[in-house]
Structure formats: C-alpha cells, structure tokens
mmCIF file of C-alpha atoms in Angstrom:
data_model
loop_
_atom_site.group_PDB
_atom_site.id
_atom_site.type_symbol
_atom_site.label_atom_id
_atom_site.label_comp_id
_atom_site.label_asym_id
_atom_site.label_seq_id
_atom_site.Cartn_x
_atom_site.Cartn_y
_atom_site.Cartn_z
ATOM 1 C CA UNK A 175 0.000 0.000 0.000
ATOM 2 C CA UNK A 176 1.473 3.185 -0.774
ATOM 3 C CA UNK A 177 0.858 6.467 1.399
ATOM 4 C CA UNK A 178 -1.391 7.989 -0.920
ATOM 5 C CA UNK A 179 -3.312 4.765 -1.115
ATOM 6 C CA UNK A 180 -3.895 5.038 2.853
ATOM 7 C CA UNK A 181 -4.496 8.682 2.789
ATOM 8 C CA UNK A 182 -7.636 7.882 0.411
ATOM 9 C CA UNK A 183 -8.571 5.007 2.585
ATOM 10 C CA UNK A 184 -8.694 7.424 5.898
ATOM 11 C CA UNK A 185 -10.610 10.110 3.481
ATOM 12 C CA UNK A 186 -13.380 7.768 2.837
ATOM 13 C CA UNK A 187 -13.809 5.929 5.878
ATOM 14 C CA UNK A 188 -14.078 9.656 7.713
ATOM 15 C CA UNK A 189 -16.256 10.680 5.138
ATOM 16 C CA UNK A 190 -15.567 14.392 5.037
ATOM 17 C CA UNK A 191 -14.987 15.049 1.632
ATOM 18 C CA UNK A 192 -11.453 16.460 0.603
ATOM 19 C CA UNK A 193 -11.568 18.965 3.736
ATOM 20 C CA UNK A 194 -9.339 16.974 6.197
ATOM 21 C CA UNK A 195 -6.725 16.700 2.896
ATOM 22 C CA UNK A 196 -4.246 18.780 5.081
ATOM 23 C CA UNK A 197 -4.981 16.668 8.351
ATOM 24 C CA UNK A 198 -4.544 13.026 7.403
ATOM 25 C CA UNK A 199 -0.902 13.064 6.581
ATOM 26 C CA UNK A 200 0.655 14.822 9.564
ATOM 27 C CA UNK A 201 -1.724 12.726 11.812
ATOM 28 C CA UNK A 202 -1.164 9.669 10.119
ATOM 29 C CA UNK A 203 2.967 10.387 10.534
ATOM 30 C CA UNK A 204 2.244 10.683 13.987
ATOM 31 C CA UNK A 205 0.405 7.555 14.305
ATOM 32 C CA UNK A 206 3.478 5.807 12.835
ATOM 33 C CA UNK A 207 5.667 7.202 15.788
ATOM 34 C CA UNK A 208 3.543 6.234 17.907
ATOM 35 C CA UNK A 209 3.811 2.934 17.080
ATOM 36 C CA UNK A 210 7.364 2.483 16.871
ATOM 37 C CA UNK A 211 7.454 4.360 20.106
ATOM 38 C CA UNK A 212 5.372 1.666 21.659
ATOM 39 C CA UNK A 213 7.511 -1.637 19.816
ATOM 40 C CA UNK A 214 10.466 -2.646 17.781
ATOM 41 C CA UNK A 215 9.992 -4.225 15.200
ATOM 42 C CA UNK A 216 12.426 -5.731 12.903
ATOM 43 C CA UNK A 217 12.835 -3.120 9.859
ATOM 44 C CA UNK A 218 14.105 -0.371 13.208
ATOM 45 C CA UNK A 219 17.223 -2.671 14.243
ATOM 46 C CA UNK A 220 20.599 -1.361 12.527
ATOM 47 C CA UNK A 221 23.856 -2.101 13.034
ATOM 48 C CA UNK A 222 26.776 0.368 12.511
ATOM 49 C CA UNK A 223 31.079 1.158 13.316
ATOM 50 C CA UNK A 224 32.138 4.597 14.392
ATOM 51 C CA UNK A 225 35.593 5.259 15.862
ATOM 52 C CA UNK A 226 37.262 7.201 18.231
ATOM 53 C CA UNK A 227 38.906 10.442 17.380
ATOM 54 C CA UNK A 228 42.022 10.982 19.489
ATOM 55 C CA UNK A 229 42.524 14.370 18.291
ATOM 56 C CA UNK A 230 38.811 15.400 18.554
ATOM 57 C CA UNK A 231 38.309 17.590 21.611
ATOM 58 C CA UNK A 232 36.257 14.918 23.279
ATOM 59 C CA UNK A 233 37.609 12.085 22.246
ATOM 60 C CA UNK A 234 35.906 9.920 24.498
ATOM 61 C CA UNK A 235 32.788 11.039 22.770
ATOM 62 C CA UNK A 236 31.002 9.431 19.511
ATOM 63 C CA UNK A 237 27.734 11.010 18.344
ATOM 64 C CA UNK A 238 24.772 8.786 18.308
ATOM 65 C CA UNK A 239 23.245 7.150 15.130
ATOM 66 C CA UNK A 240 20.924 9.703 14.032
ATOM 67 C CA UNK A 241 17.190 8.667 15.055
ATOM 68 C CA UNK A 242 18.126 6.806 17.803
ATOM 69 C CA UNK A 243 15.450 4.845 19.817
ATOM 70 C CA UNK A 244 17.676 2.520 21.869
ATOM 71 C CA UNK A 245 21.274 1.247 22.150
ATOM 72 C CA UNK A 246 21.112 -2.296 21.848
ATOM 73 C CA UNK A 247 24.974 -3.208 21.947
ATOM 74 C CA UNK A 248 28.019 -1.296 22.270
ATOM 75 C CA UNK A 249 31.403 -2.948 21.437
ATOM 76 C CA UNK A 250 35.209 -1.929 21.229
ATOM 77 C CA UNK A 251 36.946 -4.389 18.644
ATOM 78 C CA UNK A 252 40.784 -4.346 19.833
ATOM 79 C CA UNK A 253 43.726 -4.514 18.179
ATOM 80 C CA UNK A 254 43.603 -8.448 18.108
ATOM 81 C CA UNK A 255 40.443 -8.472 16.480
ATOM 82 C CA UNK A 256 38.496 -9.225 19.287
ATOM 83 C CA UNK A 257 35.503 -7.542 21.098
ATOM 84 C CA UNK A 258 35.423 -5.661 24.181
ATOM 85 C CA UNK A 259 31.887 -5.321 25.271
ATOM 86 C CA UNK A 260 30.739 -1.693 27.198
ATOM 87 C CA UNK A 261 27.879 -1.739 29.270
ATOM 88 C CA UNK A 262 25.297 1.394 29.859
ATOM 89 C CA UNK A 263 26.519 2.888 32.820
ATOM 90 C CA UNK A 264 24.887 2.576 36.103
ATOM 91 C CA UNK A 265 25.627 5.837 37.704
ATOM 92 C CA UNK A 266 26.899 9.383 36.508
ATOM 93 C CA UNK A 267 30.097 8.724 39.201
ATOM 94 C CA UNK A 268 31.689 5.730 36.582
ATOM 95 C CA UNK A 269 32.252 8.574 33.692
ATOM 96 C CA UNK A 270 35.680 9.176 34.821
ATOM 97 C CA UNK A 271 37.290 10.036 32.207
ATOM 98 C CA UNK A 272 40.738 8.418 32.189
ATOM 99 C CA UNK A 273 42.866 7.104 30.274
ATOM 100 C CA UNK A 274 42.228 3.634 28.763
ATOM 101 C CA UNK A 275 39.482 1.483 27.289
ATOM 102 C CA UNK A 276 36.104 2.541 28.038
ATOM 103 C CA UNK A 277 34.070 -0.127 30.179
ATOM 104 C CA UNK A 278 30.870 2.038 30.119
ATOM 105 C CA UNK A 279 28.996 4.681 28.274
ATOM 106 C CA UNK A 280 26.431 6.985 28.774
ATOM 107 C CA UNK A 281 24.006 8.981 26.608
ATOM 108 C CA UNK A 282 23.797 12.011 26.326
ATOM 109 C CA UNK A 283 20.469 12.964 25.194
ATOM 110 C CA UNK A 284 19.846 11.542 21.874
ATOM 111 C CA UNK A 285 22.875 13.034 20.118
ATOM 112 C CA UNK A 286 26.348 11.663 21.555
ATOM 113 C CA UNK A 287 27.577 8.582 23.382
ATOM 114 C CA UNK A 288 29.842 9.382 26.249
ATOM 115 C CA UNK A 289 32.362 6.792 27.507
ATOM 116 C CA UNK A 290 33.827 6.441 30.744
ATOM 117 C CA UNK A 291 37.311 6.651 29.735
ATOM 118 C CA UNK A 292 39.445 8.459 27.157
ATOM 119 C CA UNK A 293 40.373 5.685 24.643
ATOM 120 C CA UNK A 294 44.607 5.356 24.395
ATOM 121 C CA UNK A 295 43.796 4.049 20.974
ATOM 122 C CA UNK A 296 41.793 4.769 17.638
ATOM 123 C CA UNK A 297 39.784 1.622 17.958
ATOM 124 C CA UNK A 298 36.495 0.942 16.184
ATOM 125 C CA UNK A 299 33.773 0.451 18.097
ATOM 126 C CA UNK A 300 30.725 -1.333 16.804
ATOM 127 C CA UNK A 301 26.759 -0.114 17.744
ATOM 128 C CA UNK A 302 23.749 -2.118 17.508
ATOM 129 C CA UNK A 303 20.674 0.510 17.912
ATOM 130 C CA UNK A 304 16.779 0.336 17.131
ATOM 131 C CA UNK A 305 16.477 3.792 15.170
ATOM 132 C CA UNK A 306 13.288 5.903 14.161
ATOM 133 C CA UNK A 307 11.817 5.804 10.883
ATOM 134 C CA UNK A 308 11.570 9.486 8.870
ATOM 135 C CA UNK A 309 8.250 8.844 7.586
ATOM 136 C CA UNK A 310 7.767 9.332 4.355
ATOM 137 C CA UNK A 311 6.027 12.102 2.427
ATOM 138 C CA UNK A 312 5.695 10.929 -1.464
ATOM 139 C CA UNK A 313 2.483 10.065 -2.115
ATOM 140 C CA UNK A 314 4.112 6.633 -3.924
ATOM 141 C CA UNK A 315 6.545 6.374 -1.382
ATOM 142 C CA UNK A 316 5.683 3.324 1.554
ATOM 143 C CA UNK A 317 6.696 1.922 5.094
ATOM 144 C CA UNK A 318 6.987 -1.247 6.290
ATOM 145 C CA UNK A 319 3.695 -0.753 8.507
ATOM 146 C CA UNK A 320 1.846 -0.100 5.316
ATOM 147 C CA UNK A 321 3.388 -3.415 3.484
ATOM 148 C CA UNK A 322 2.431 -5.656 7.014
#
C-alpha cells in the first residue's frame, strides 16, 4: 500500500470530503511514531562502526546514530580483532574520564555517546541501535507498517 493509497482510505472511511486533505498526513505520521514508540519491530534494528577520534576535543565522545530509539549493543573491537563489550553505565560517578578502554557509556540525550574513559587508541567500536523511521512524504513512497 502506498501512502497515498492510505491517505484515500482514511478520506473515505471519515467521510468528510477532501476537507481533512491537510490533516490526514501529519496525523497519520504521527500515528506511525507512535507505534514504533510503543515496539520494535524488525525493519528499526541497525547495526553500525564509528571510531574514536584521538585528536577530537572529546575524544571519548562518539555522536549517536541519528534517530536513535535505543542502544542495543556497544562494542570496542581491539587490536587483536576481538571484542570488548561496554555496558550502559549505572551511575553518573563511573564517567571518569581516564585514560584507557572505556568499560561504560552513557548517553547524552539523543545526540552523543559518552564513555567512561578516554580511549589510548583509535579503535572501532561497533553499535547495535533500534532507530526511528523518517516517515515518508511521497504520495508513492511506503513503510513497512503499510506493506504488514
């Protein structure tokens, strides 16, 4: 179903003629939020690398995967190639900021994740998230909750 296909649909069944034509799509985008605010659902889960900038002036800092819902795994992979998983921290007081590998991470807000430790290395570090859908605005365009 496309989104001008449901727009018709919601015309119709509220049976107001064409006068709710500027209503339907701004309430029907936040209907969609809604729902993704209330579940995950598969077509939300991403997976994405970032890596530390040891000249950036916070470089125990990364910003956070635009759209952001929820952090699902947060991983360091070392210099051997293997993973060093960092847990959400469970107070403000473990955000030391010292020098070494990060053990845990904090958000802050939705735009940056802040690590407990200034990384002595460039390493990659490797995010699992459930992200936000823009919803789209082509009348041909469609969304997974119109397709299920």
């Amino acid at each position: 179903m496309t989104l001008e296909a449901l727009h018709t649909r919601l015309r119709r069944a509220l049976a107001k003629g064409t006068s709710l034509d500027e209503v339907i799509p701004g309430e029907v985008a936040q209907a969609a939020r809604w729902i993704e605010r209330q579940r995950s659902y598969q077509y939300m889960r991403r997976f994405g690398t970032s890596a530390f900038s040891l000249s950036s002036e916070f470089p125990y800092m990364l910003n956070a995967p635009v759209g952001l819902k929820a952090l699902k795994l947060v991983r360091i992979v070392l210099g051997d190639g293997t993973f060093h998983r960092v847990e959400r921290s469970r107070s403000y007081d473990e955000l030391t900021f010292e020098s070494g590998l990060p053990t845990r991470y904090e958000l802050d807000g939705v735009a940056r994740i802040v690590f407990n430790a200034t990384p002595t290395e460039a390493w990659t570090v490797q995010l699992f998230w459930d992200e936000f859908t823009s919803w789209p605005t082509e009348p041909t365009a469609t969304n997974w909750l119109l397709l299920s």
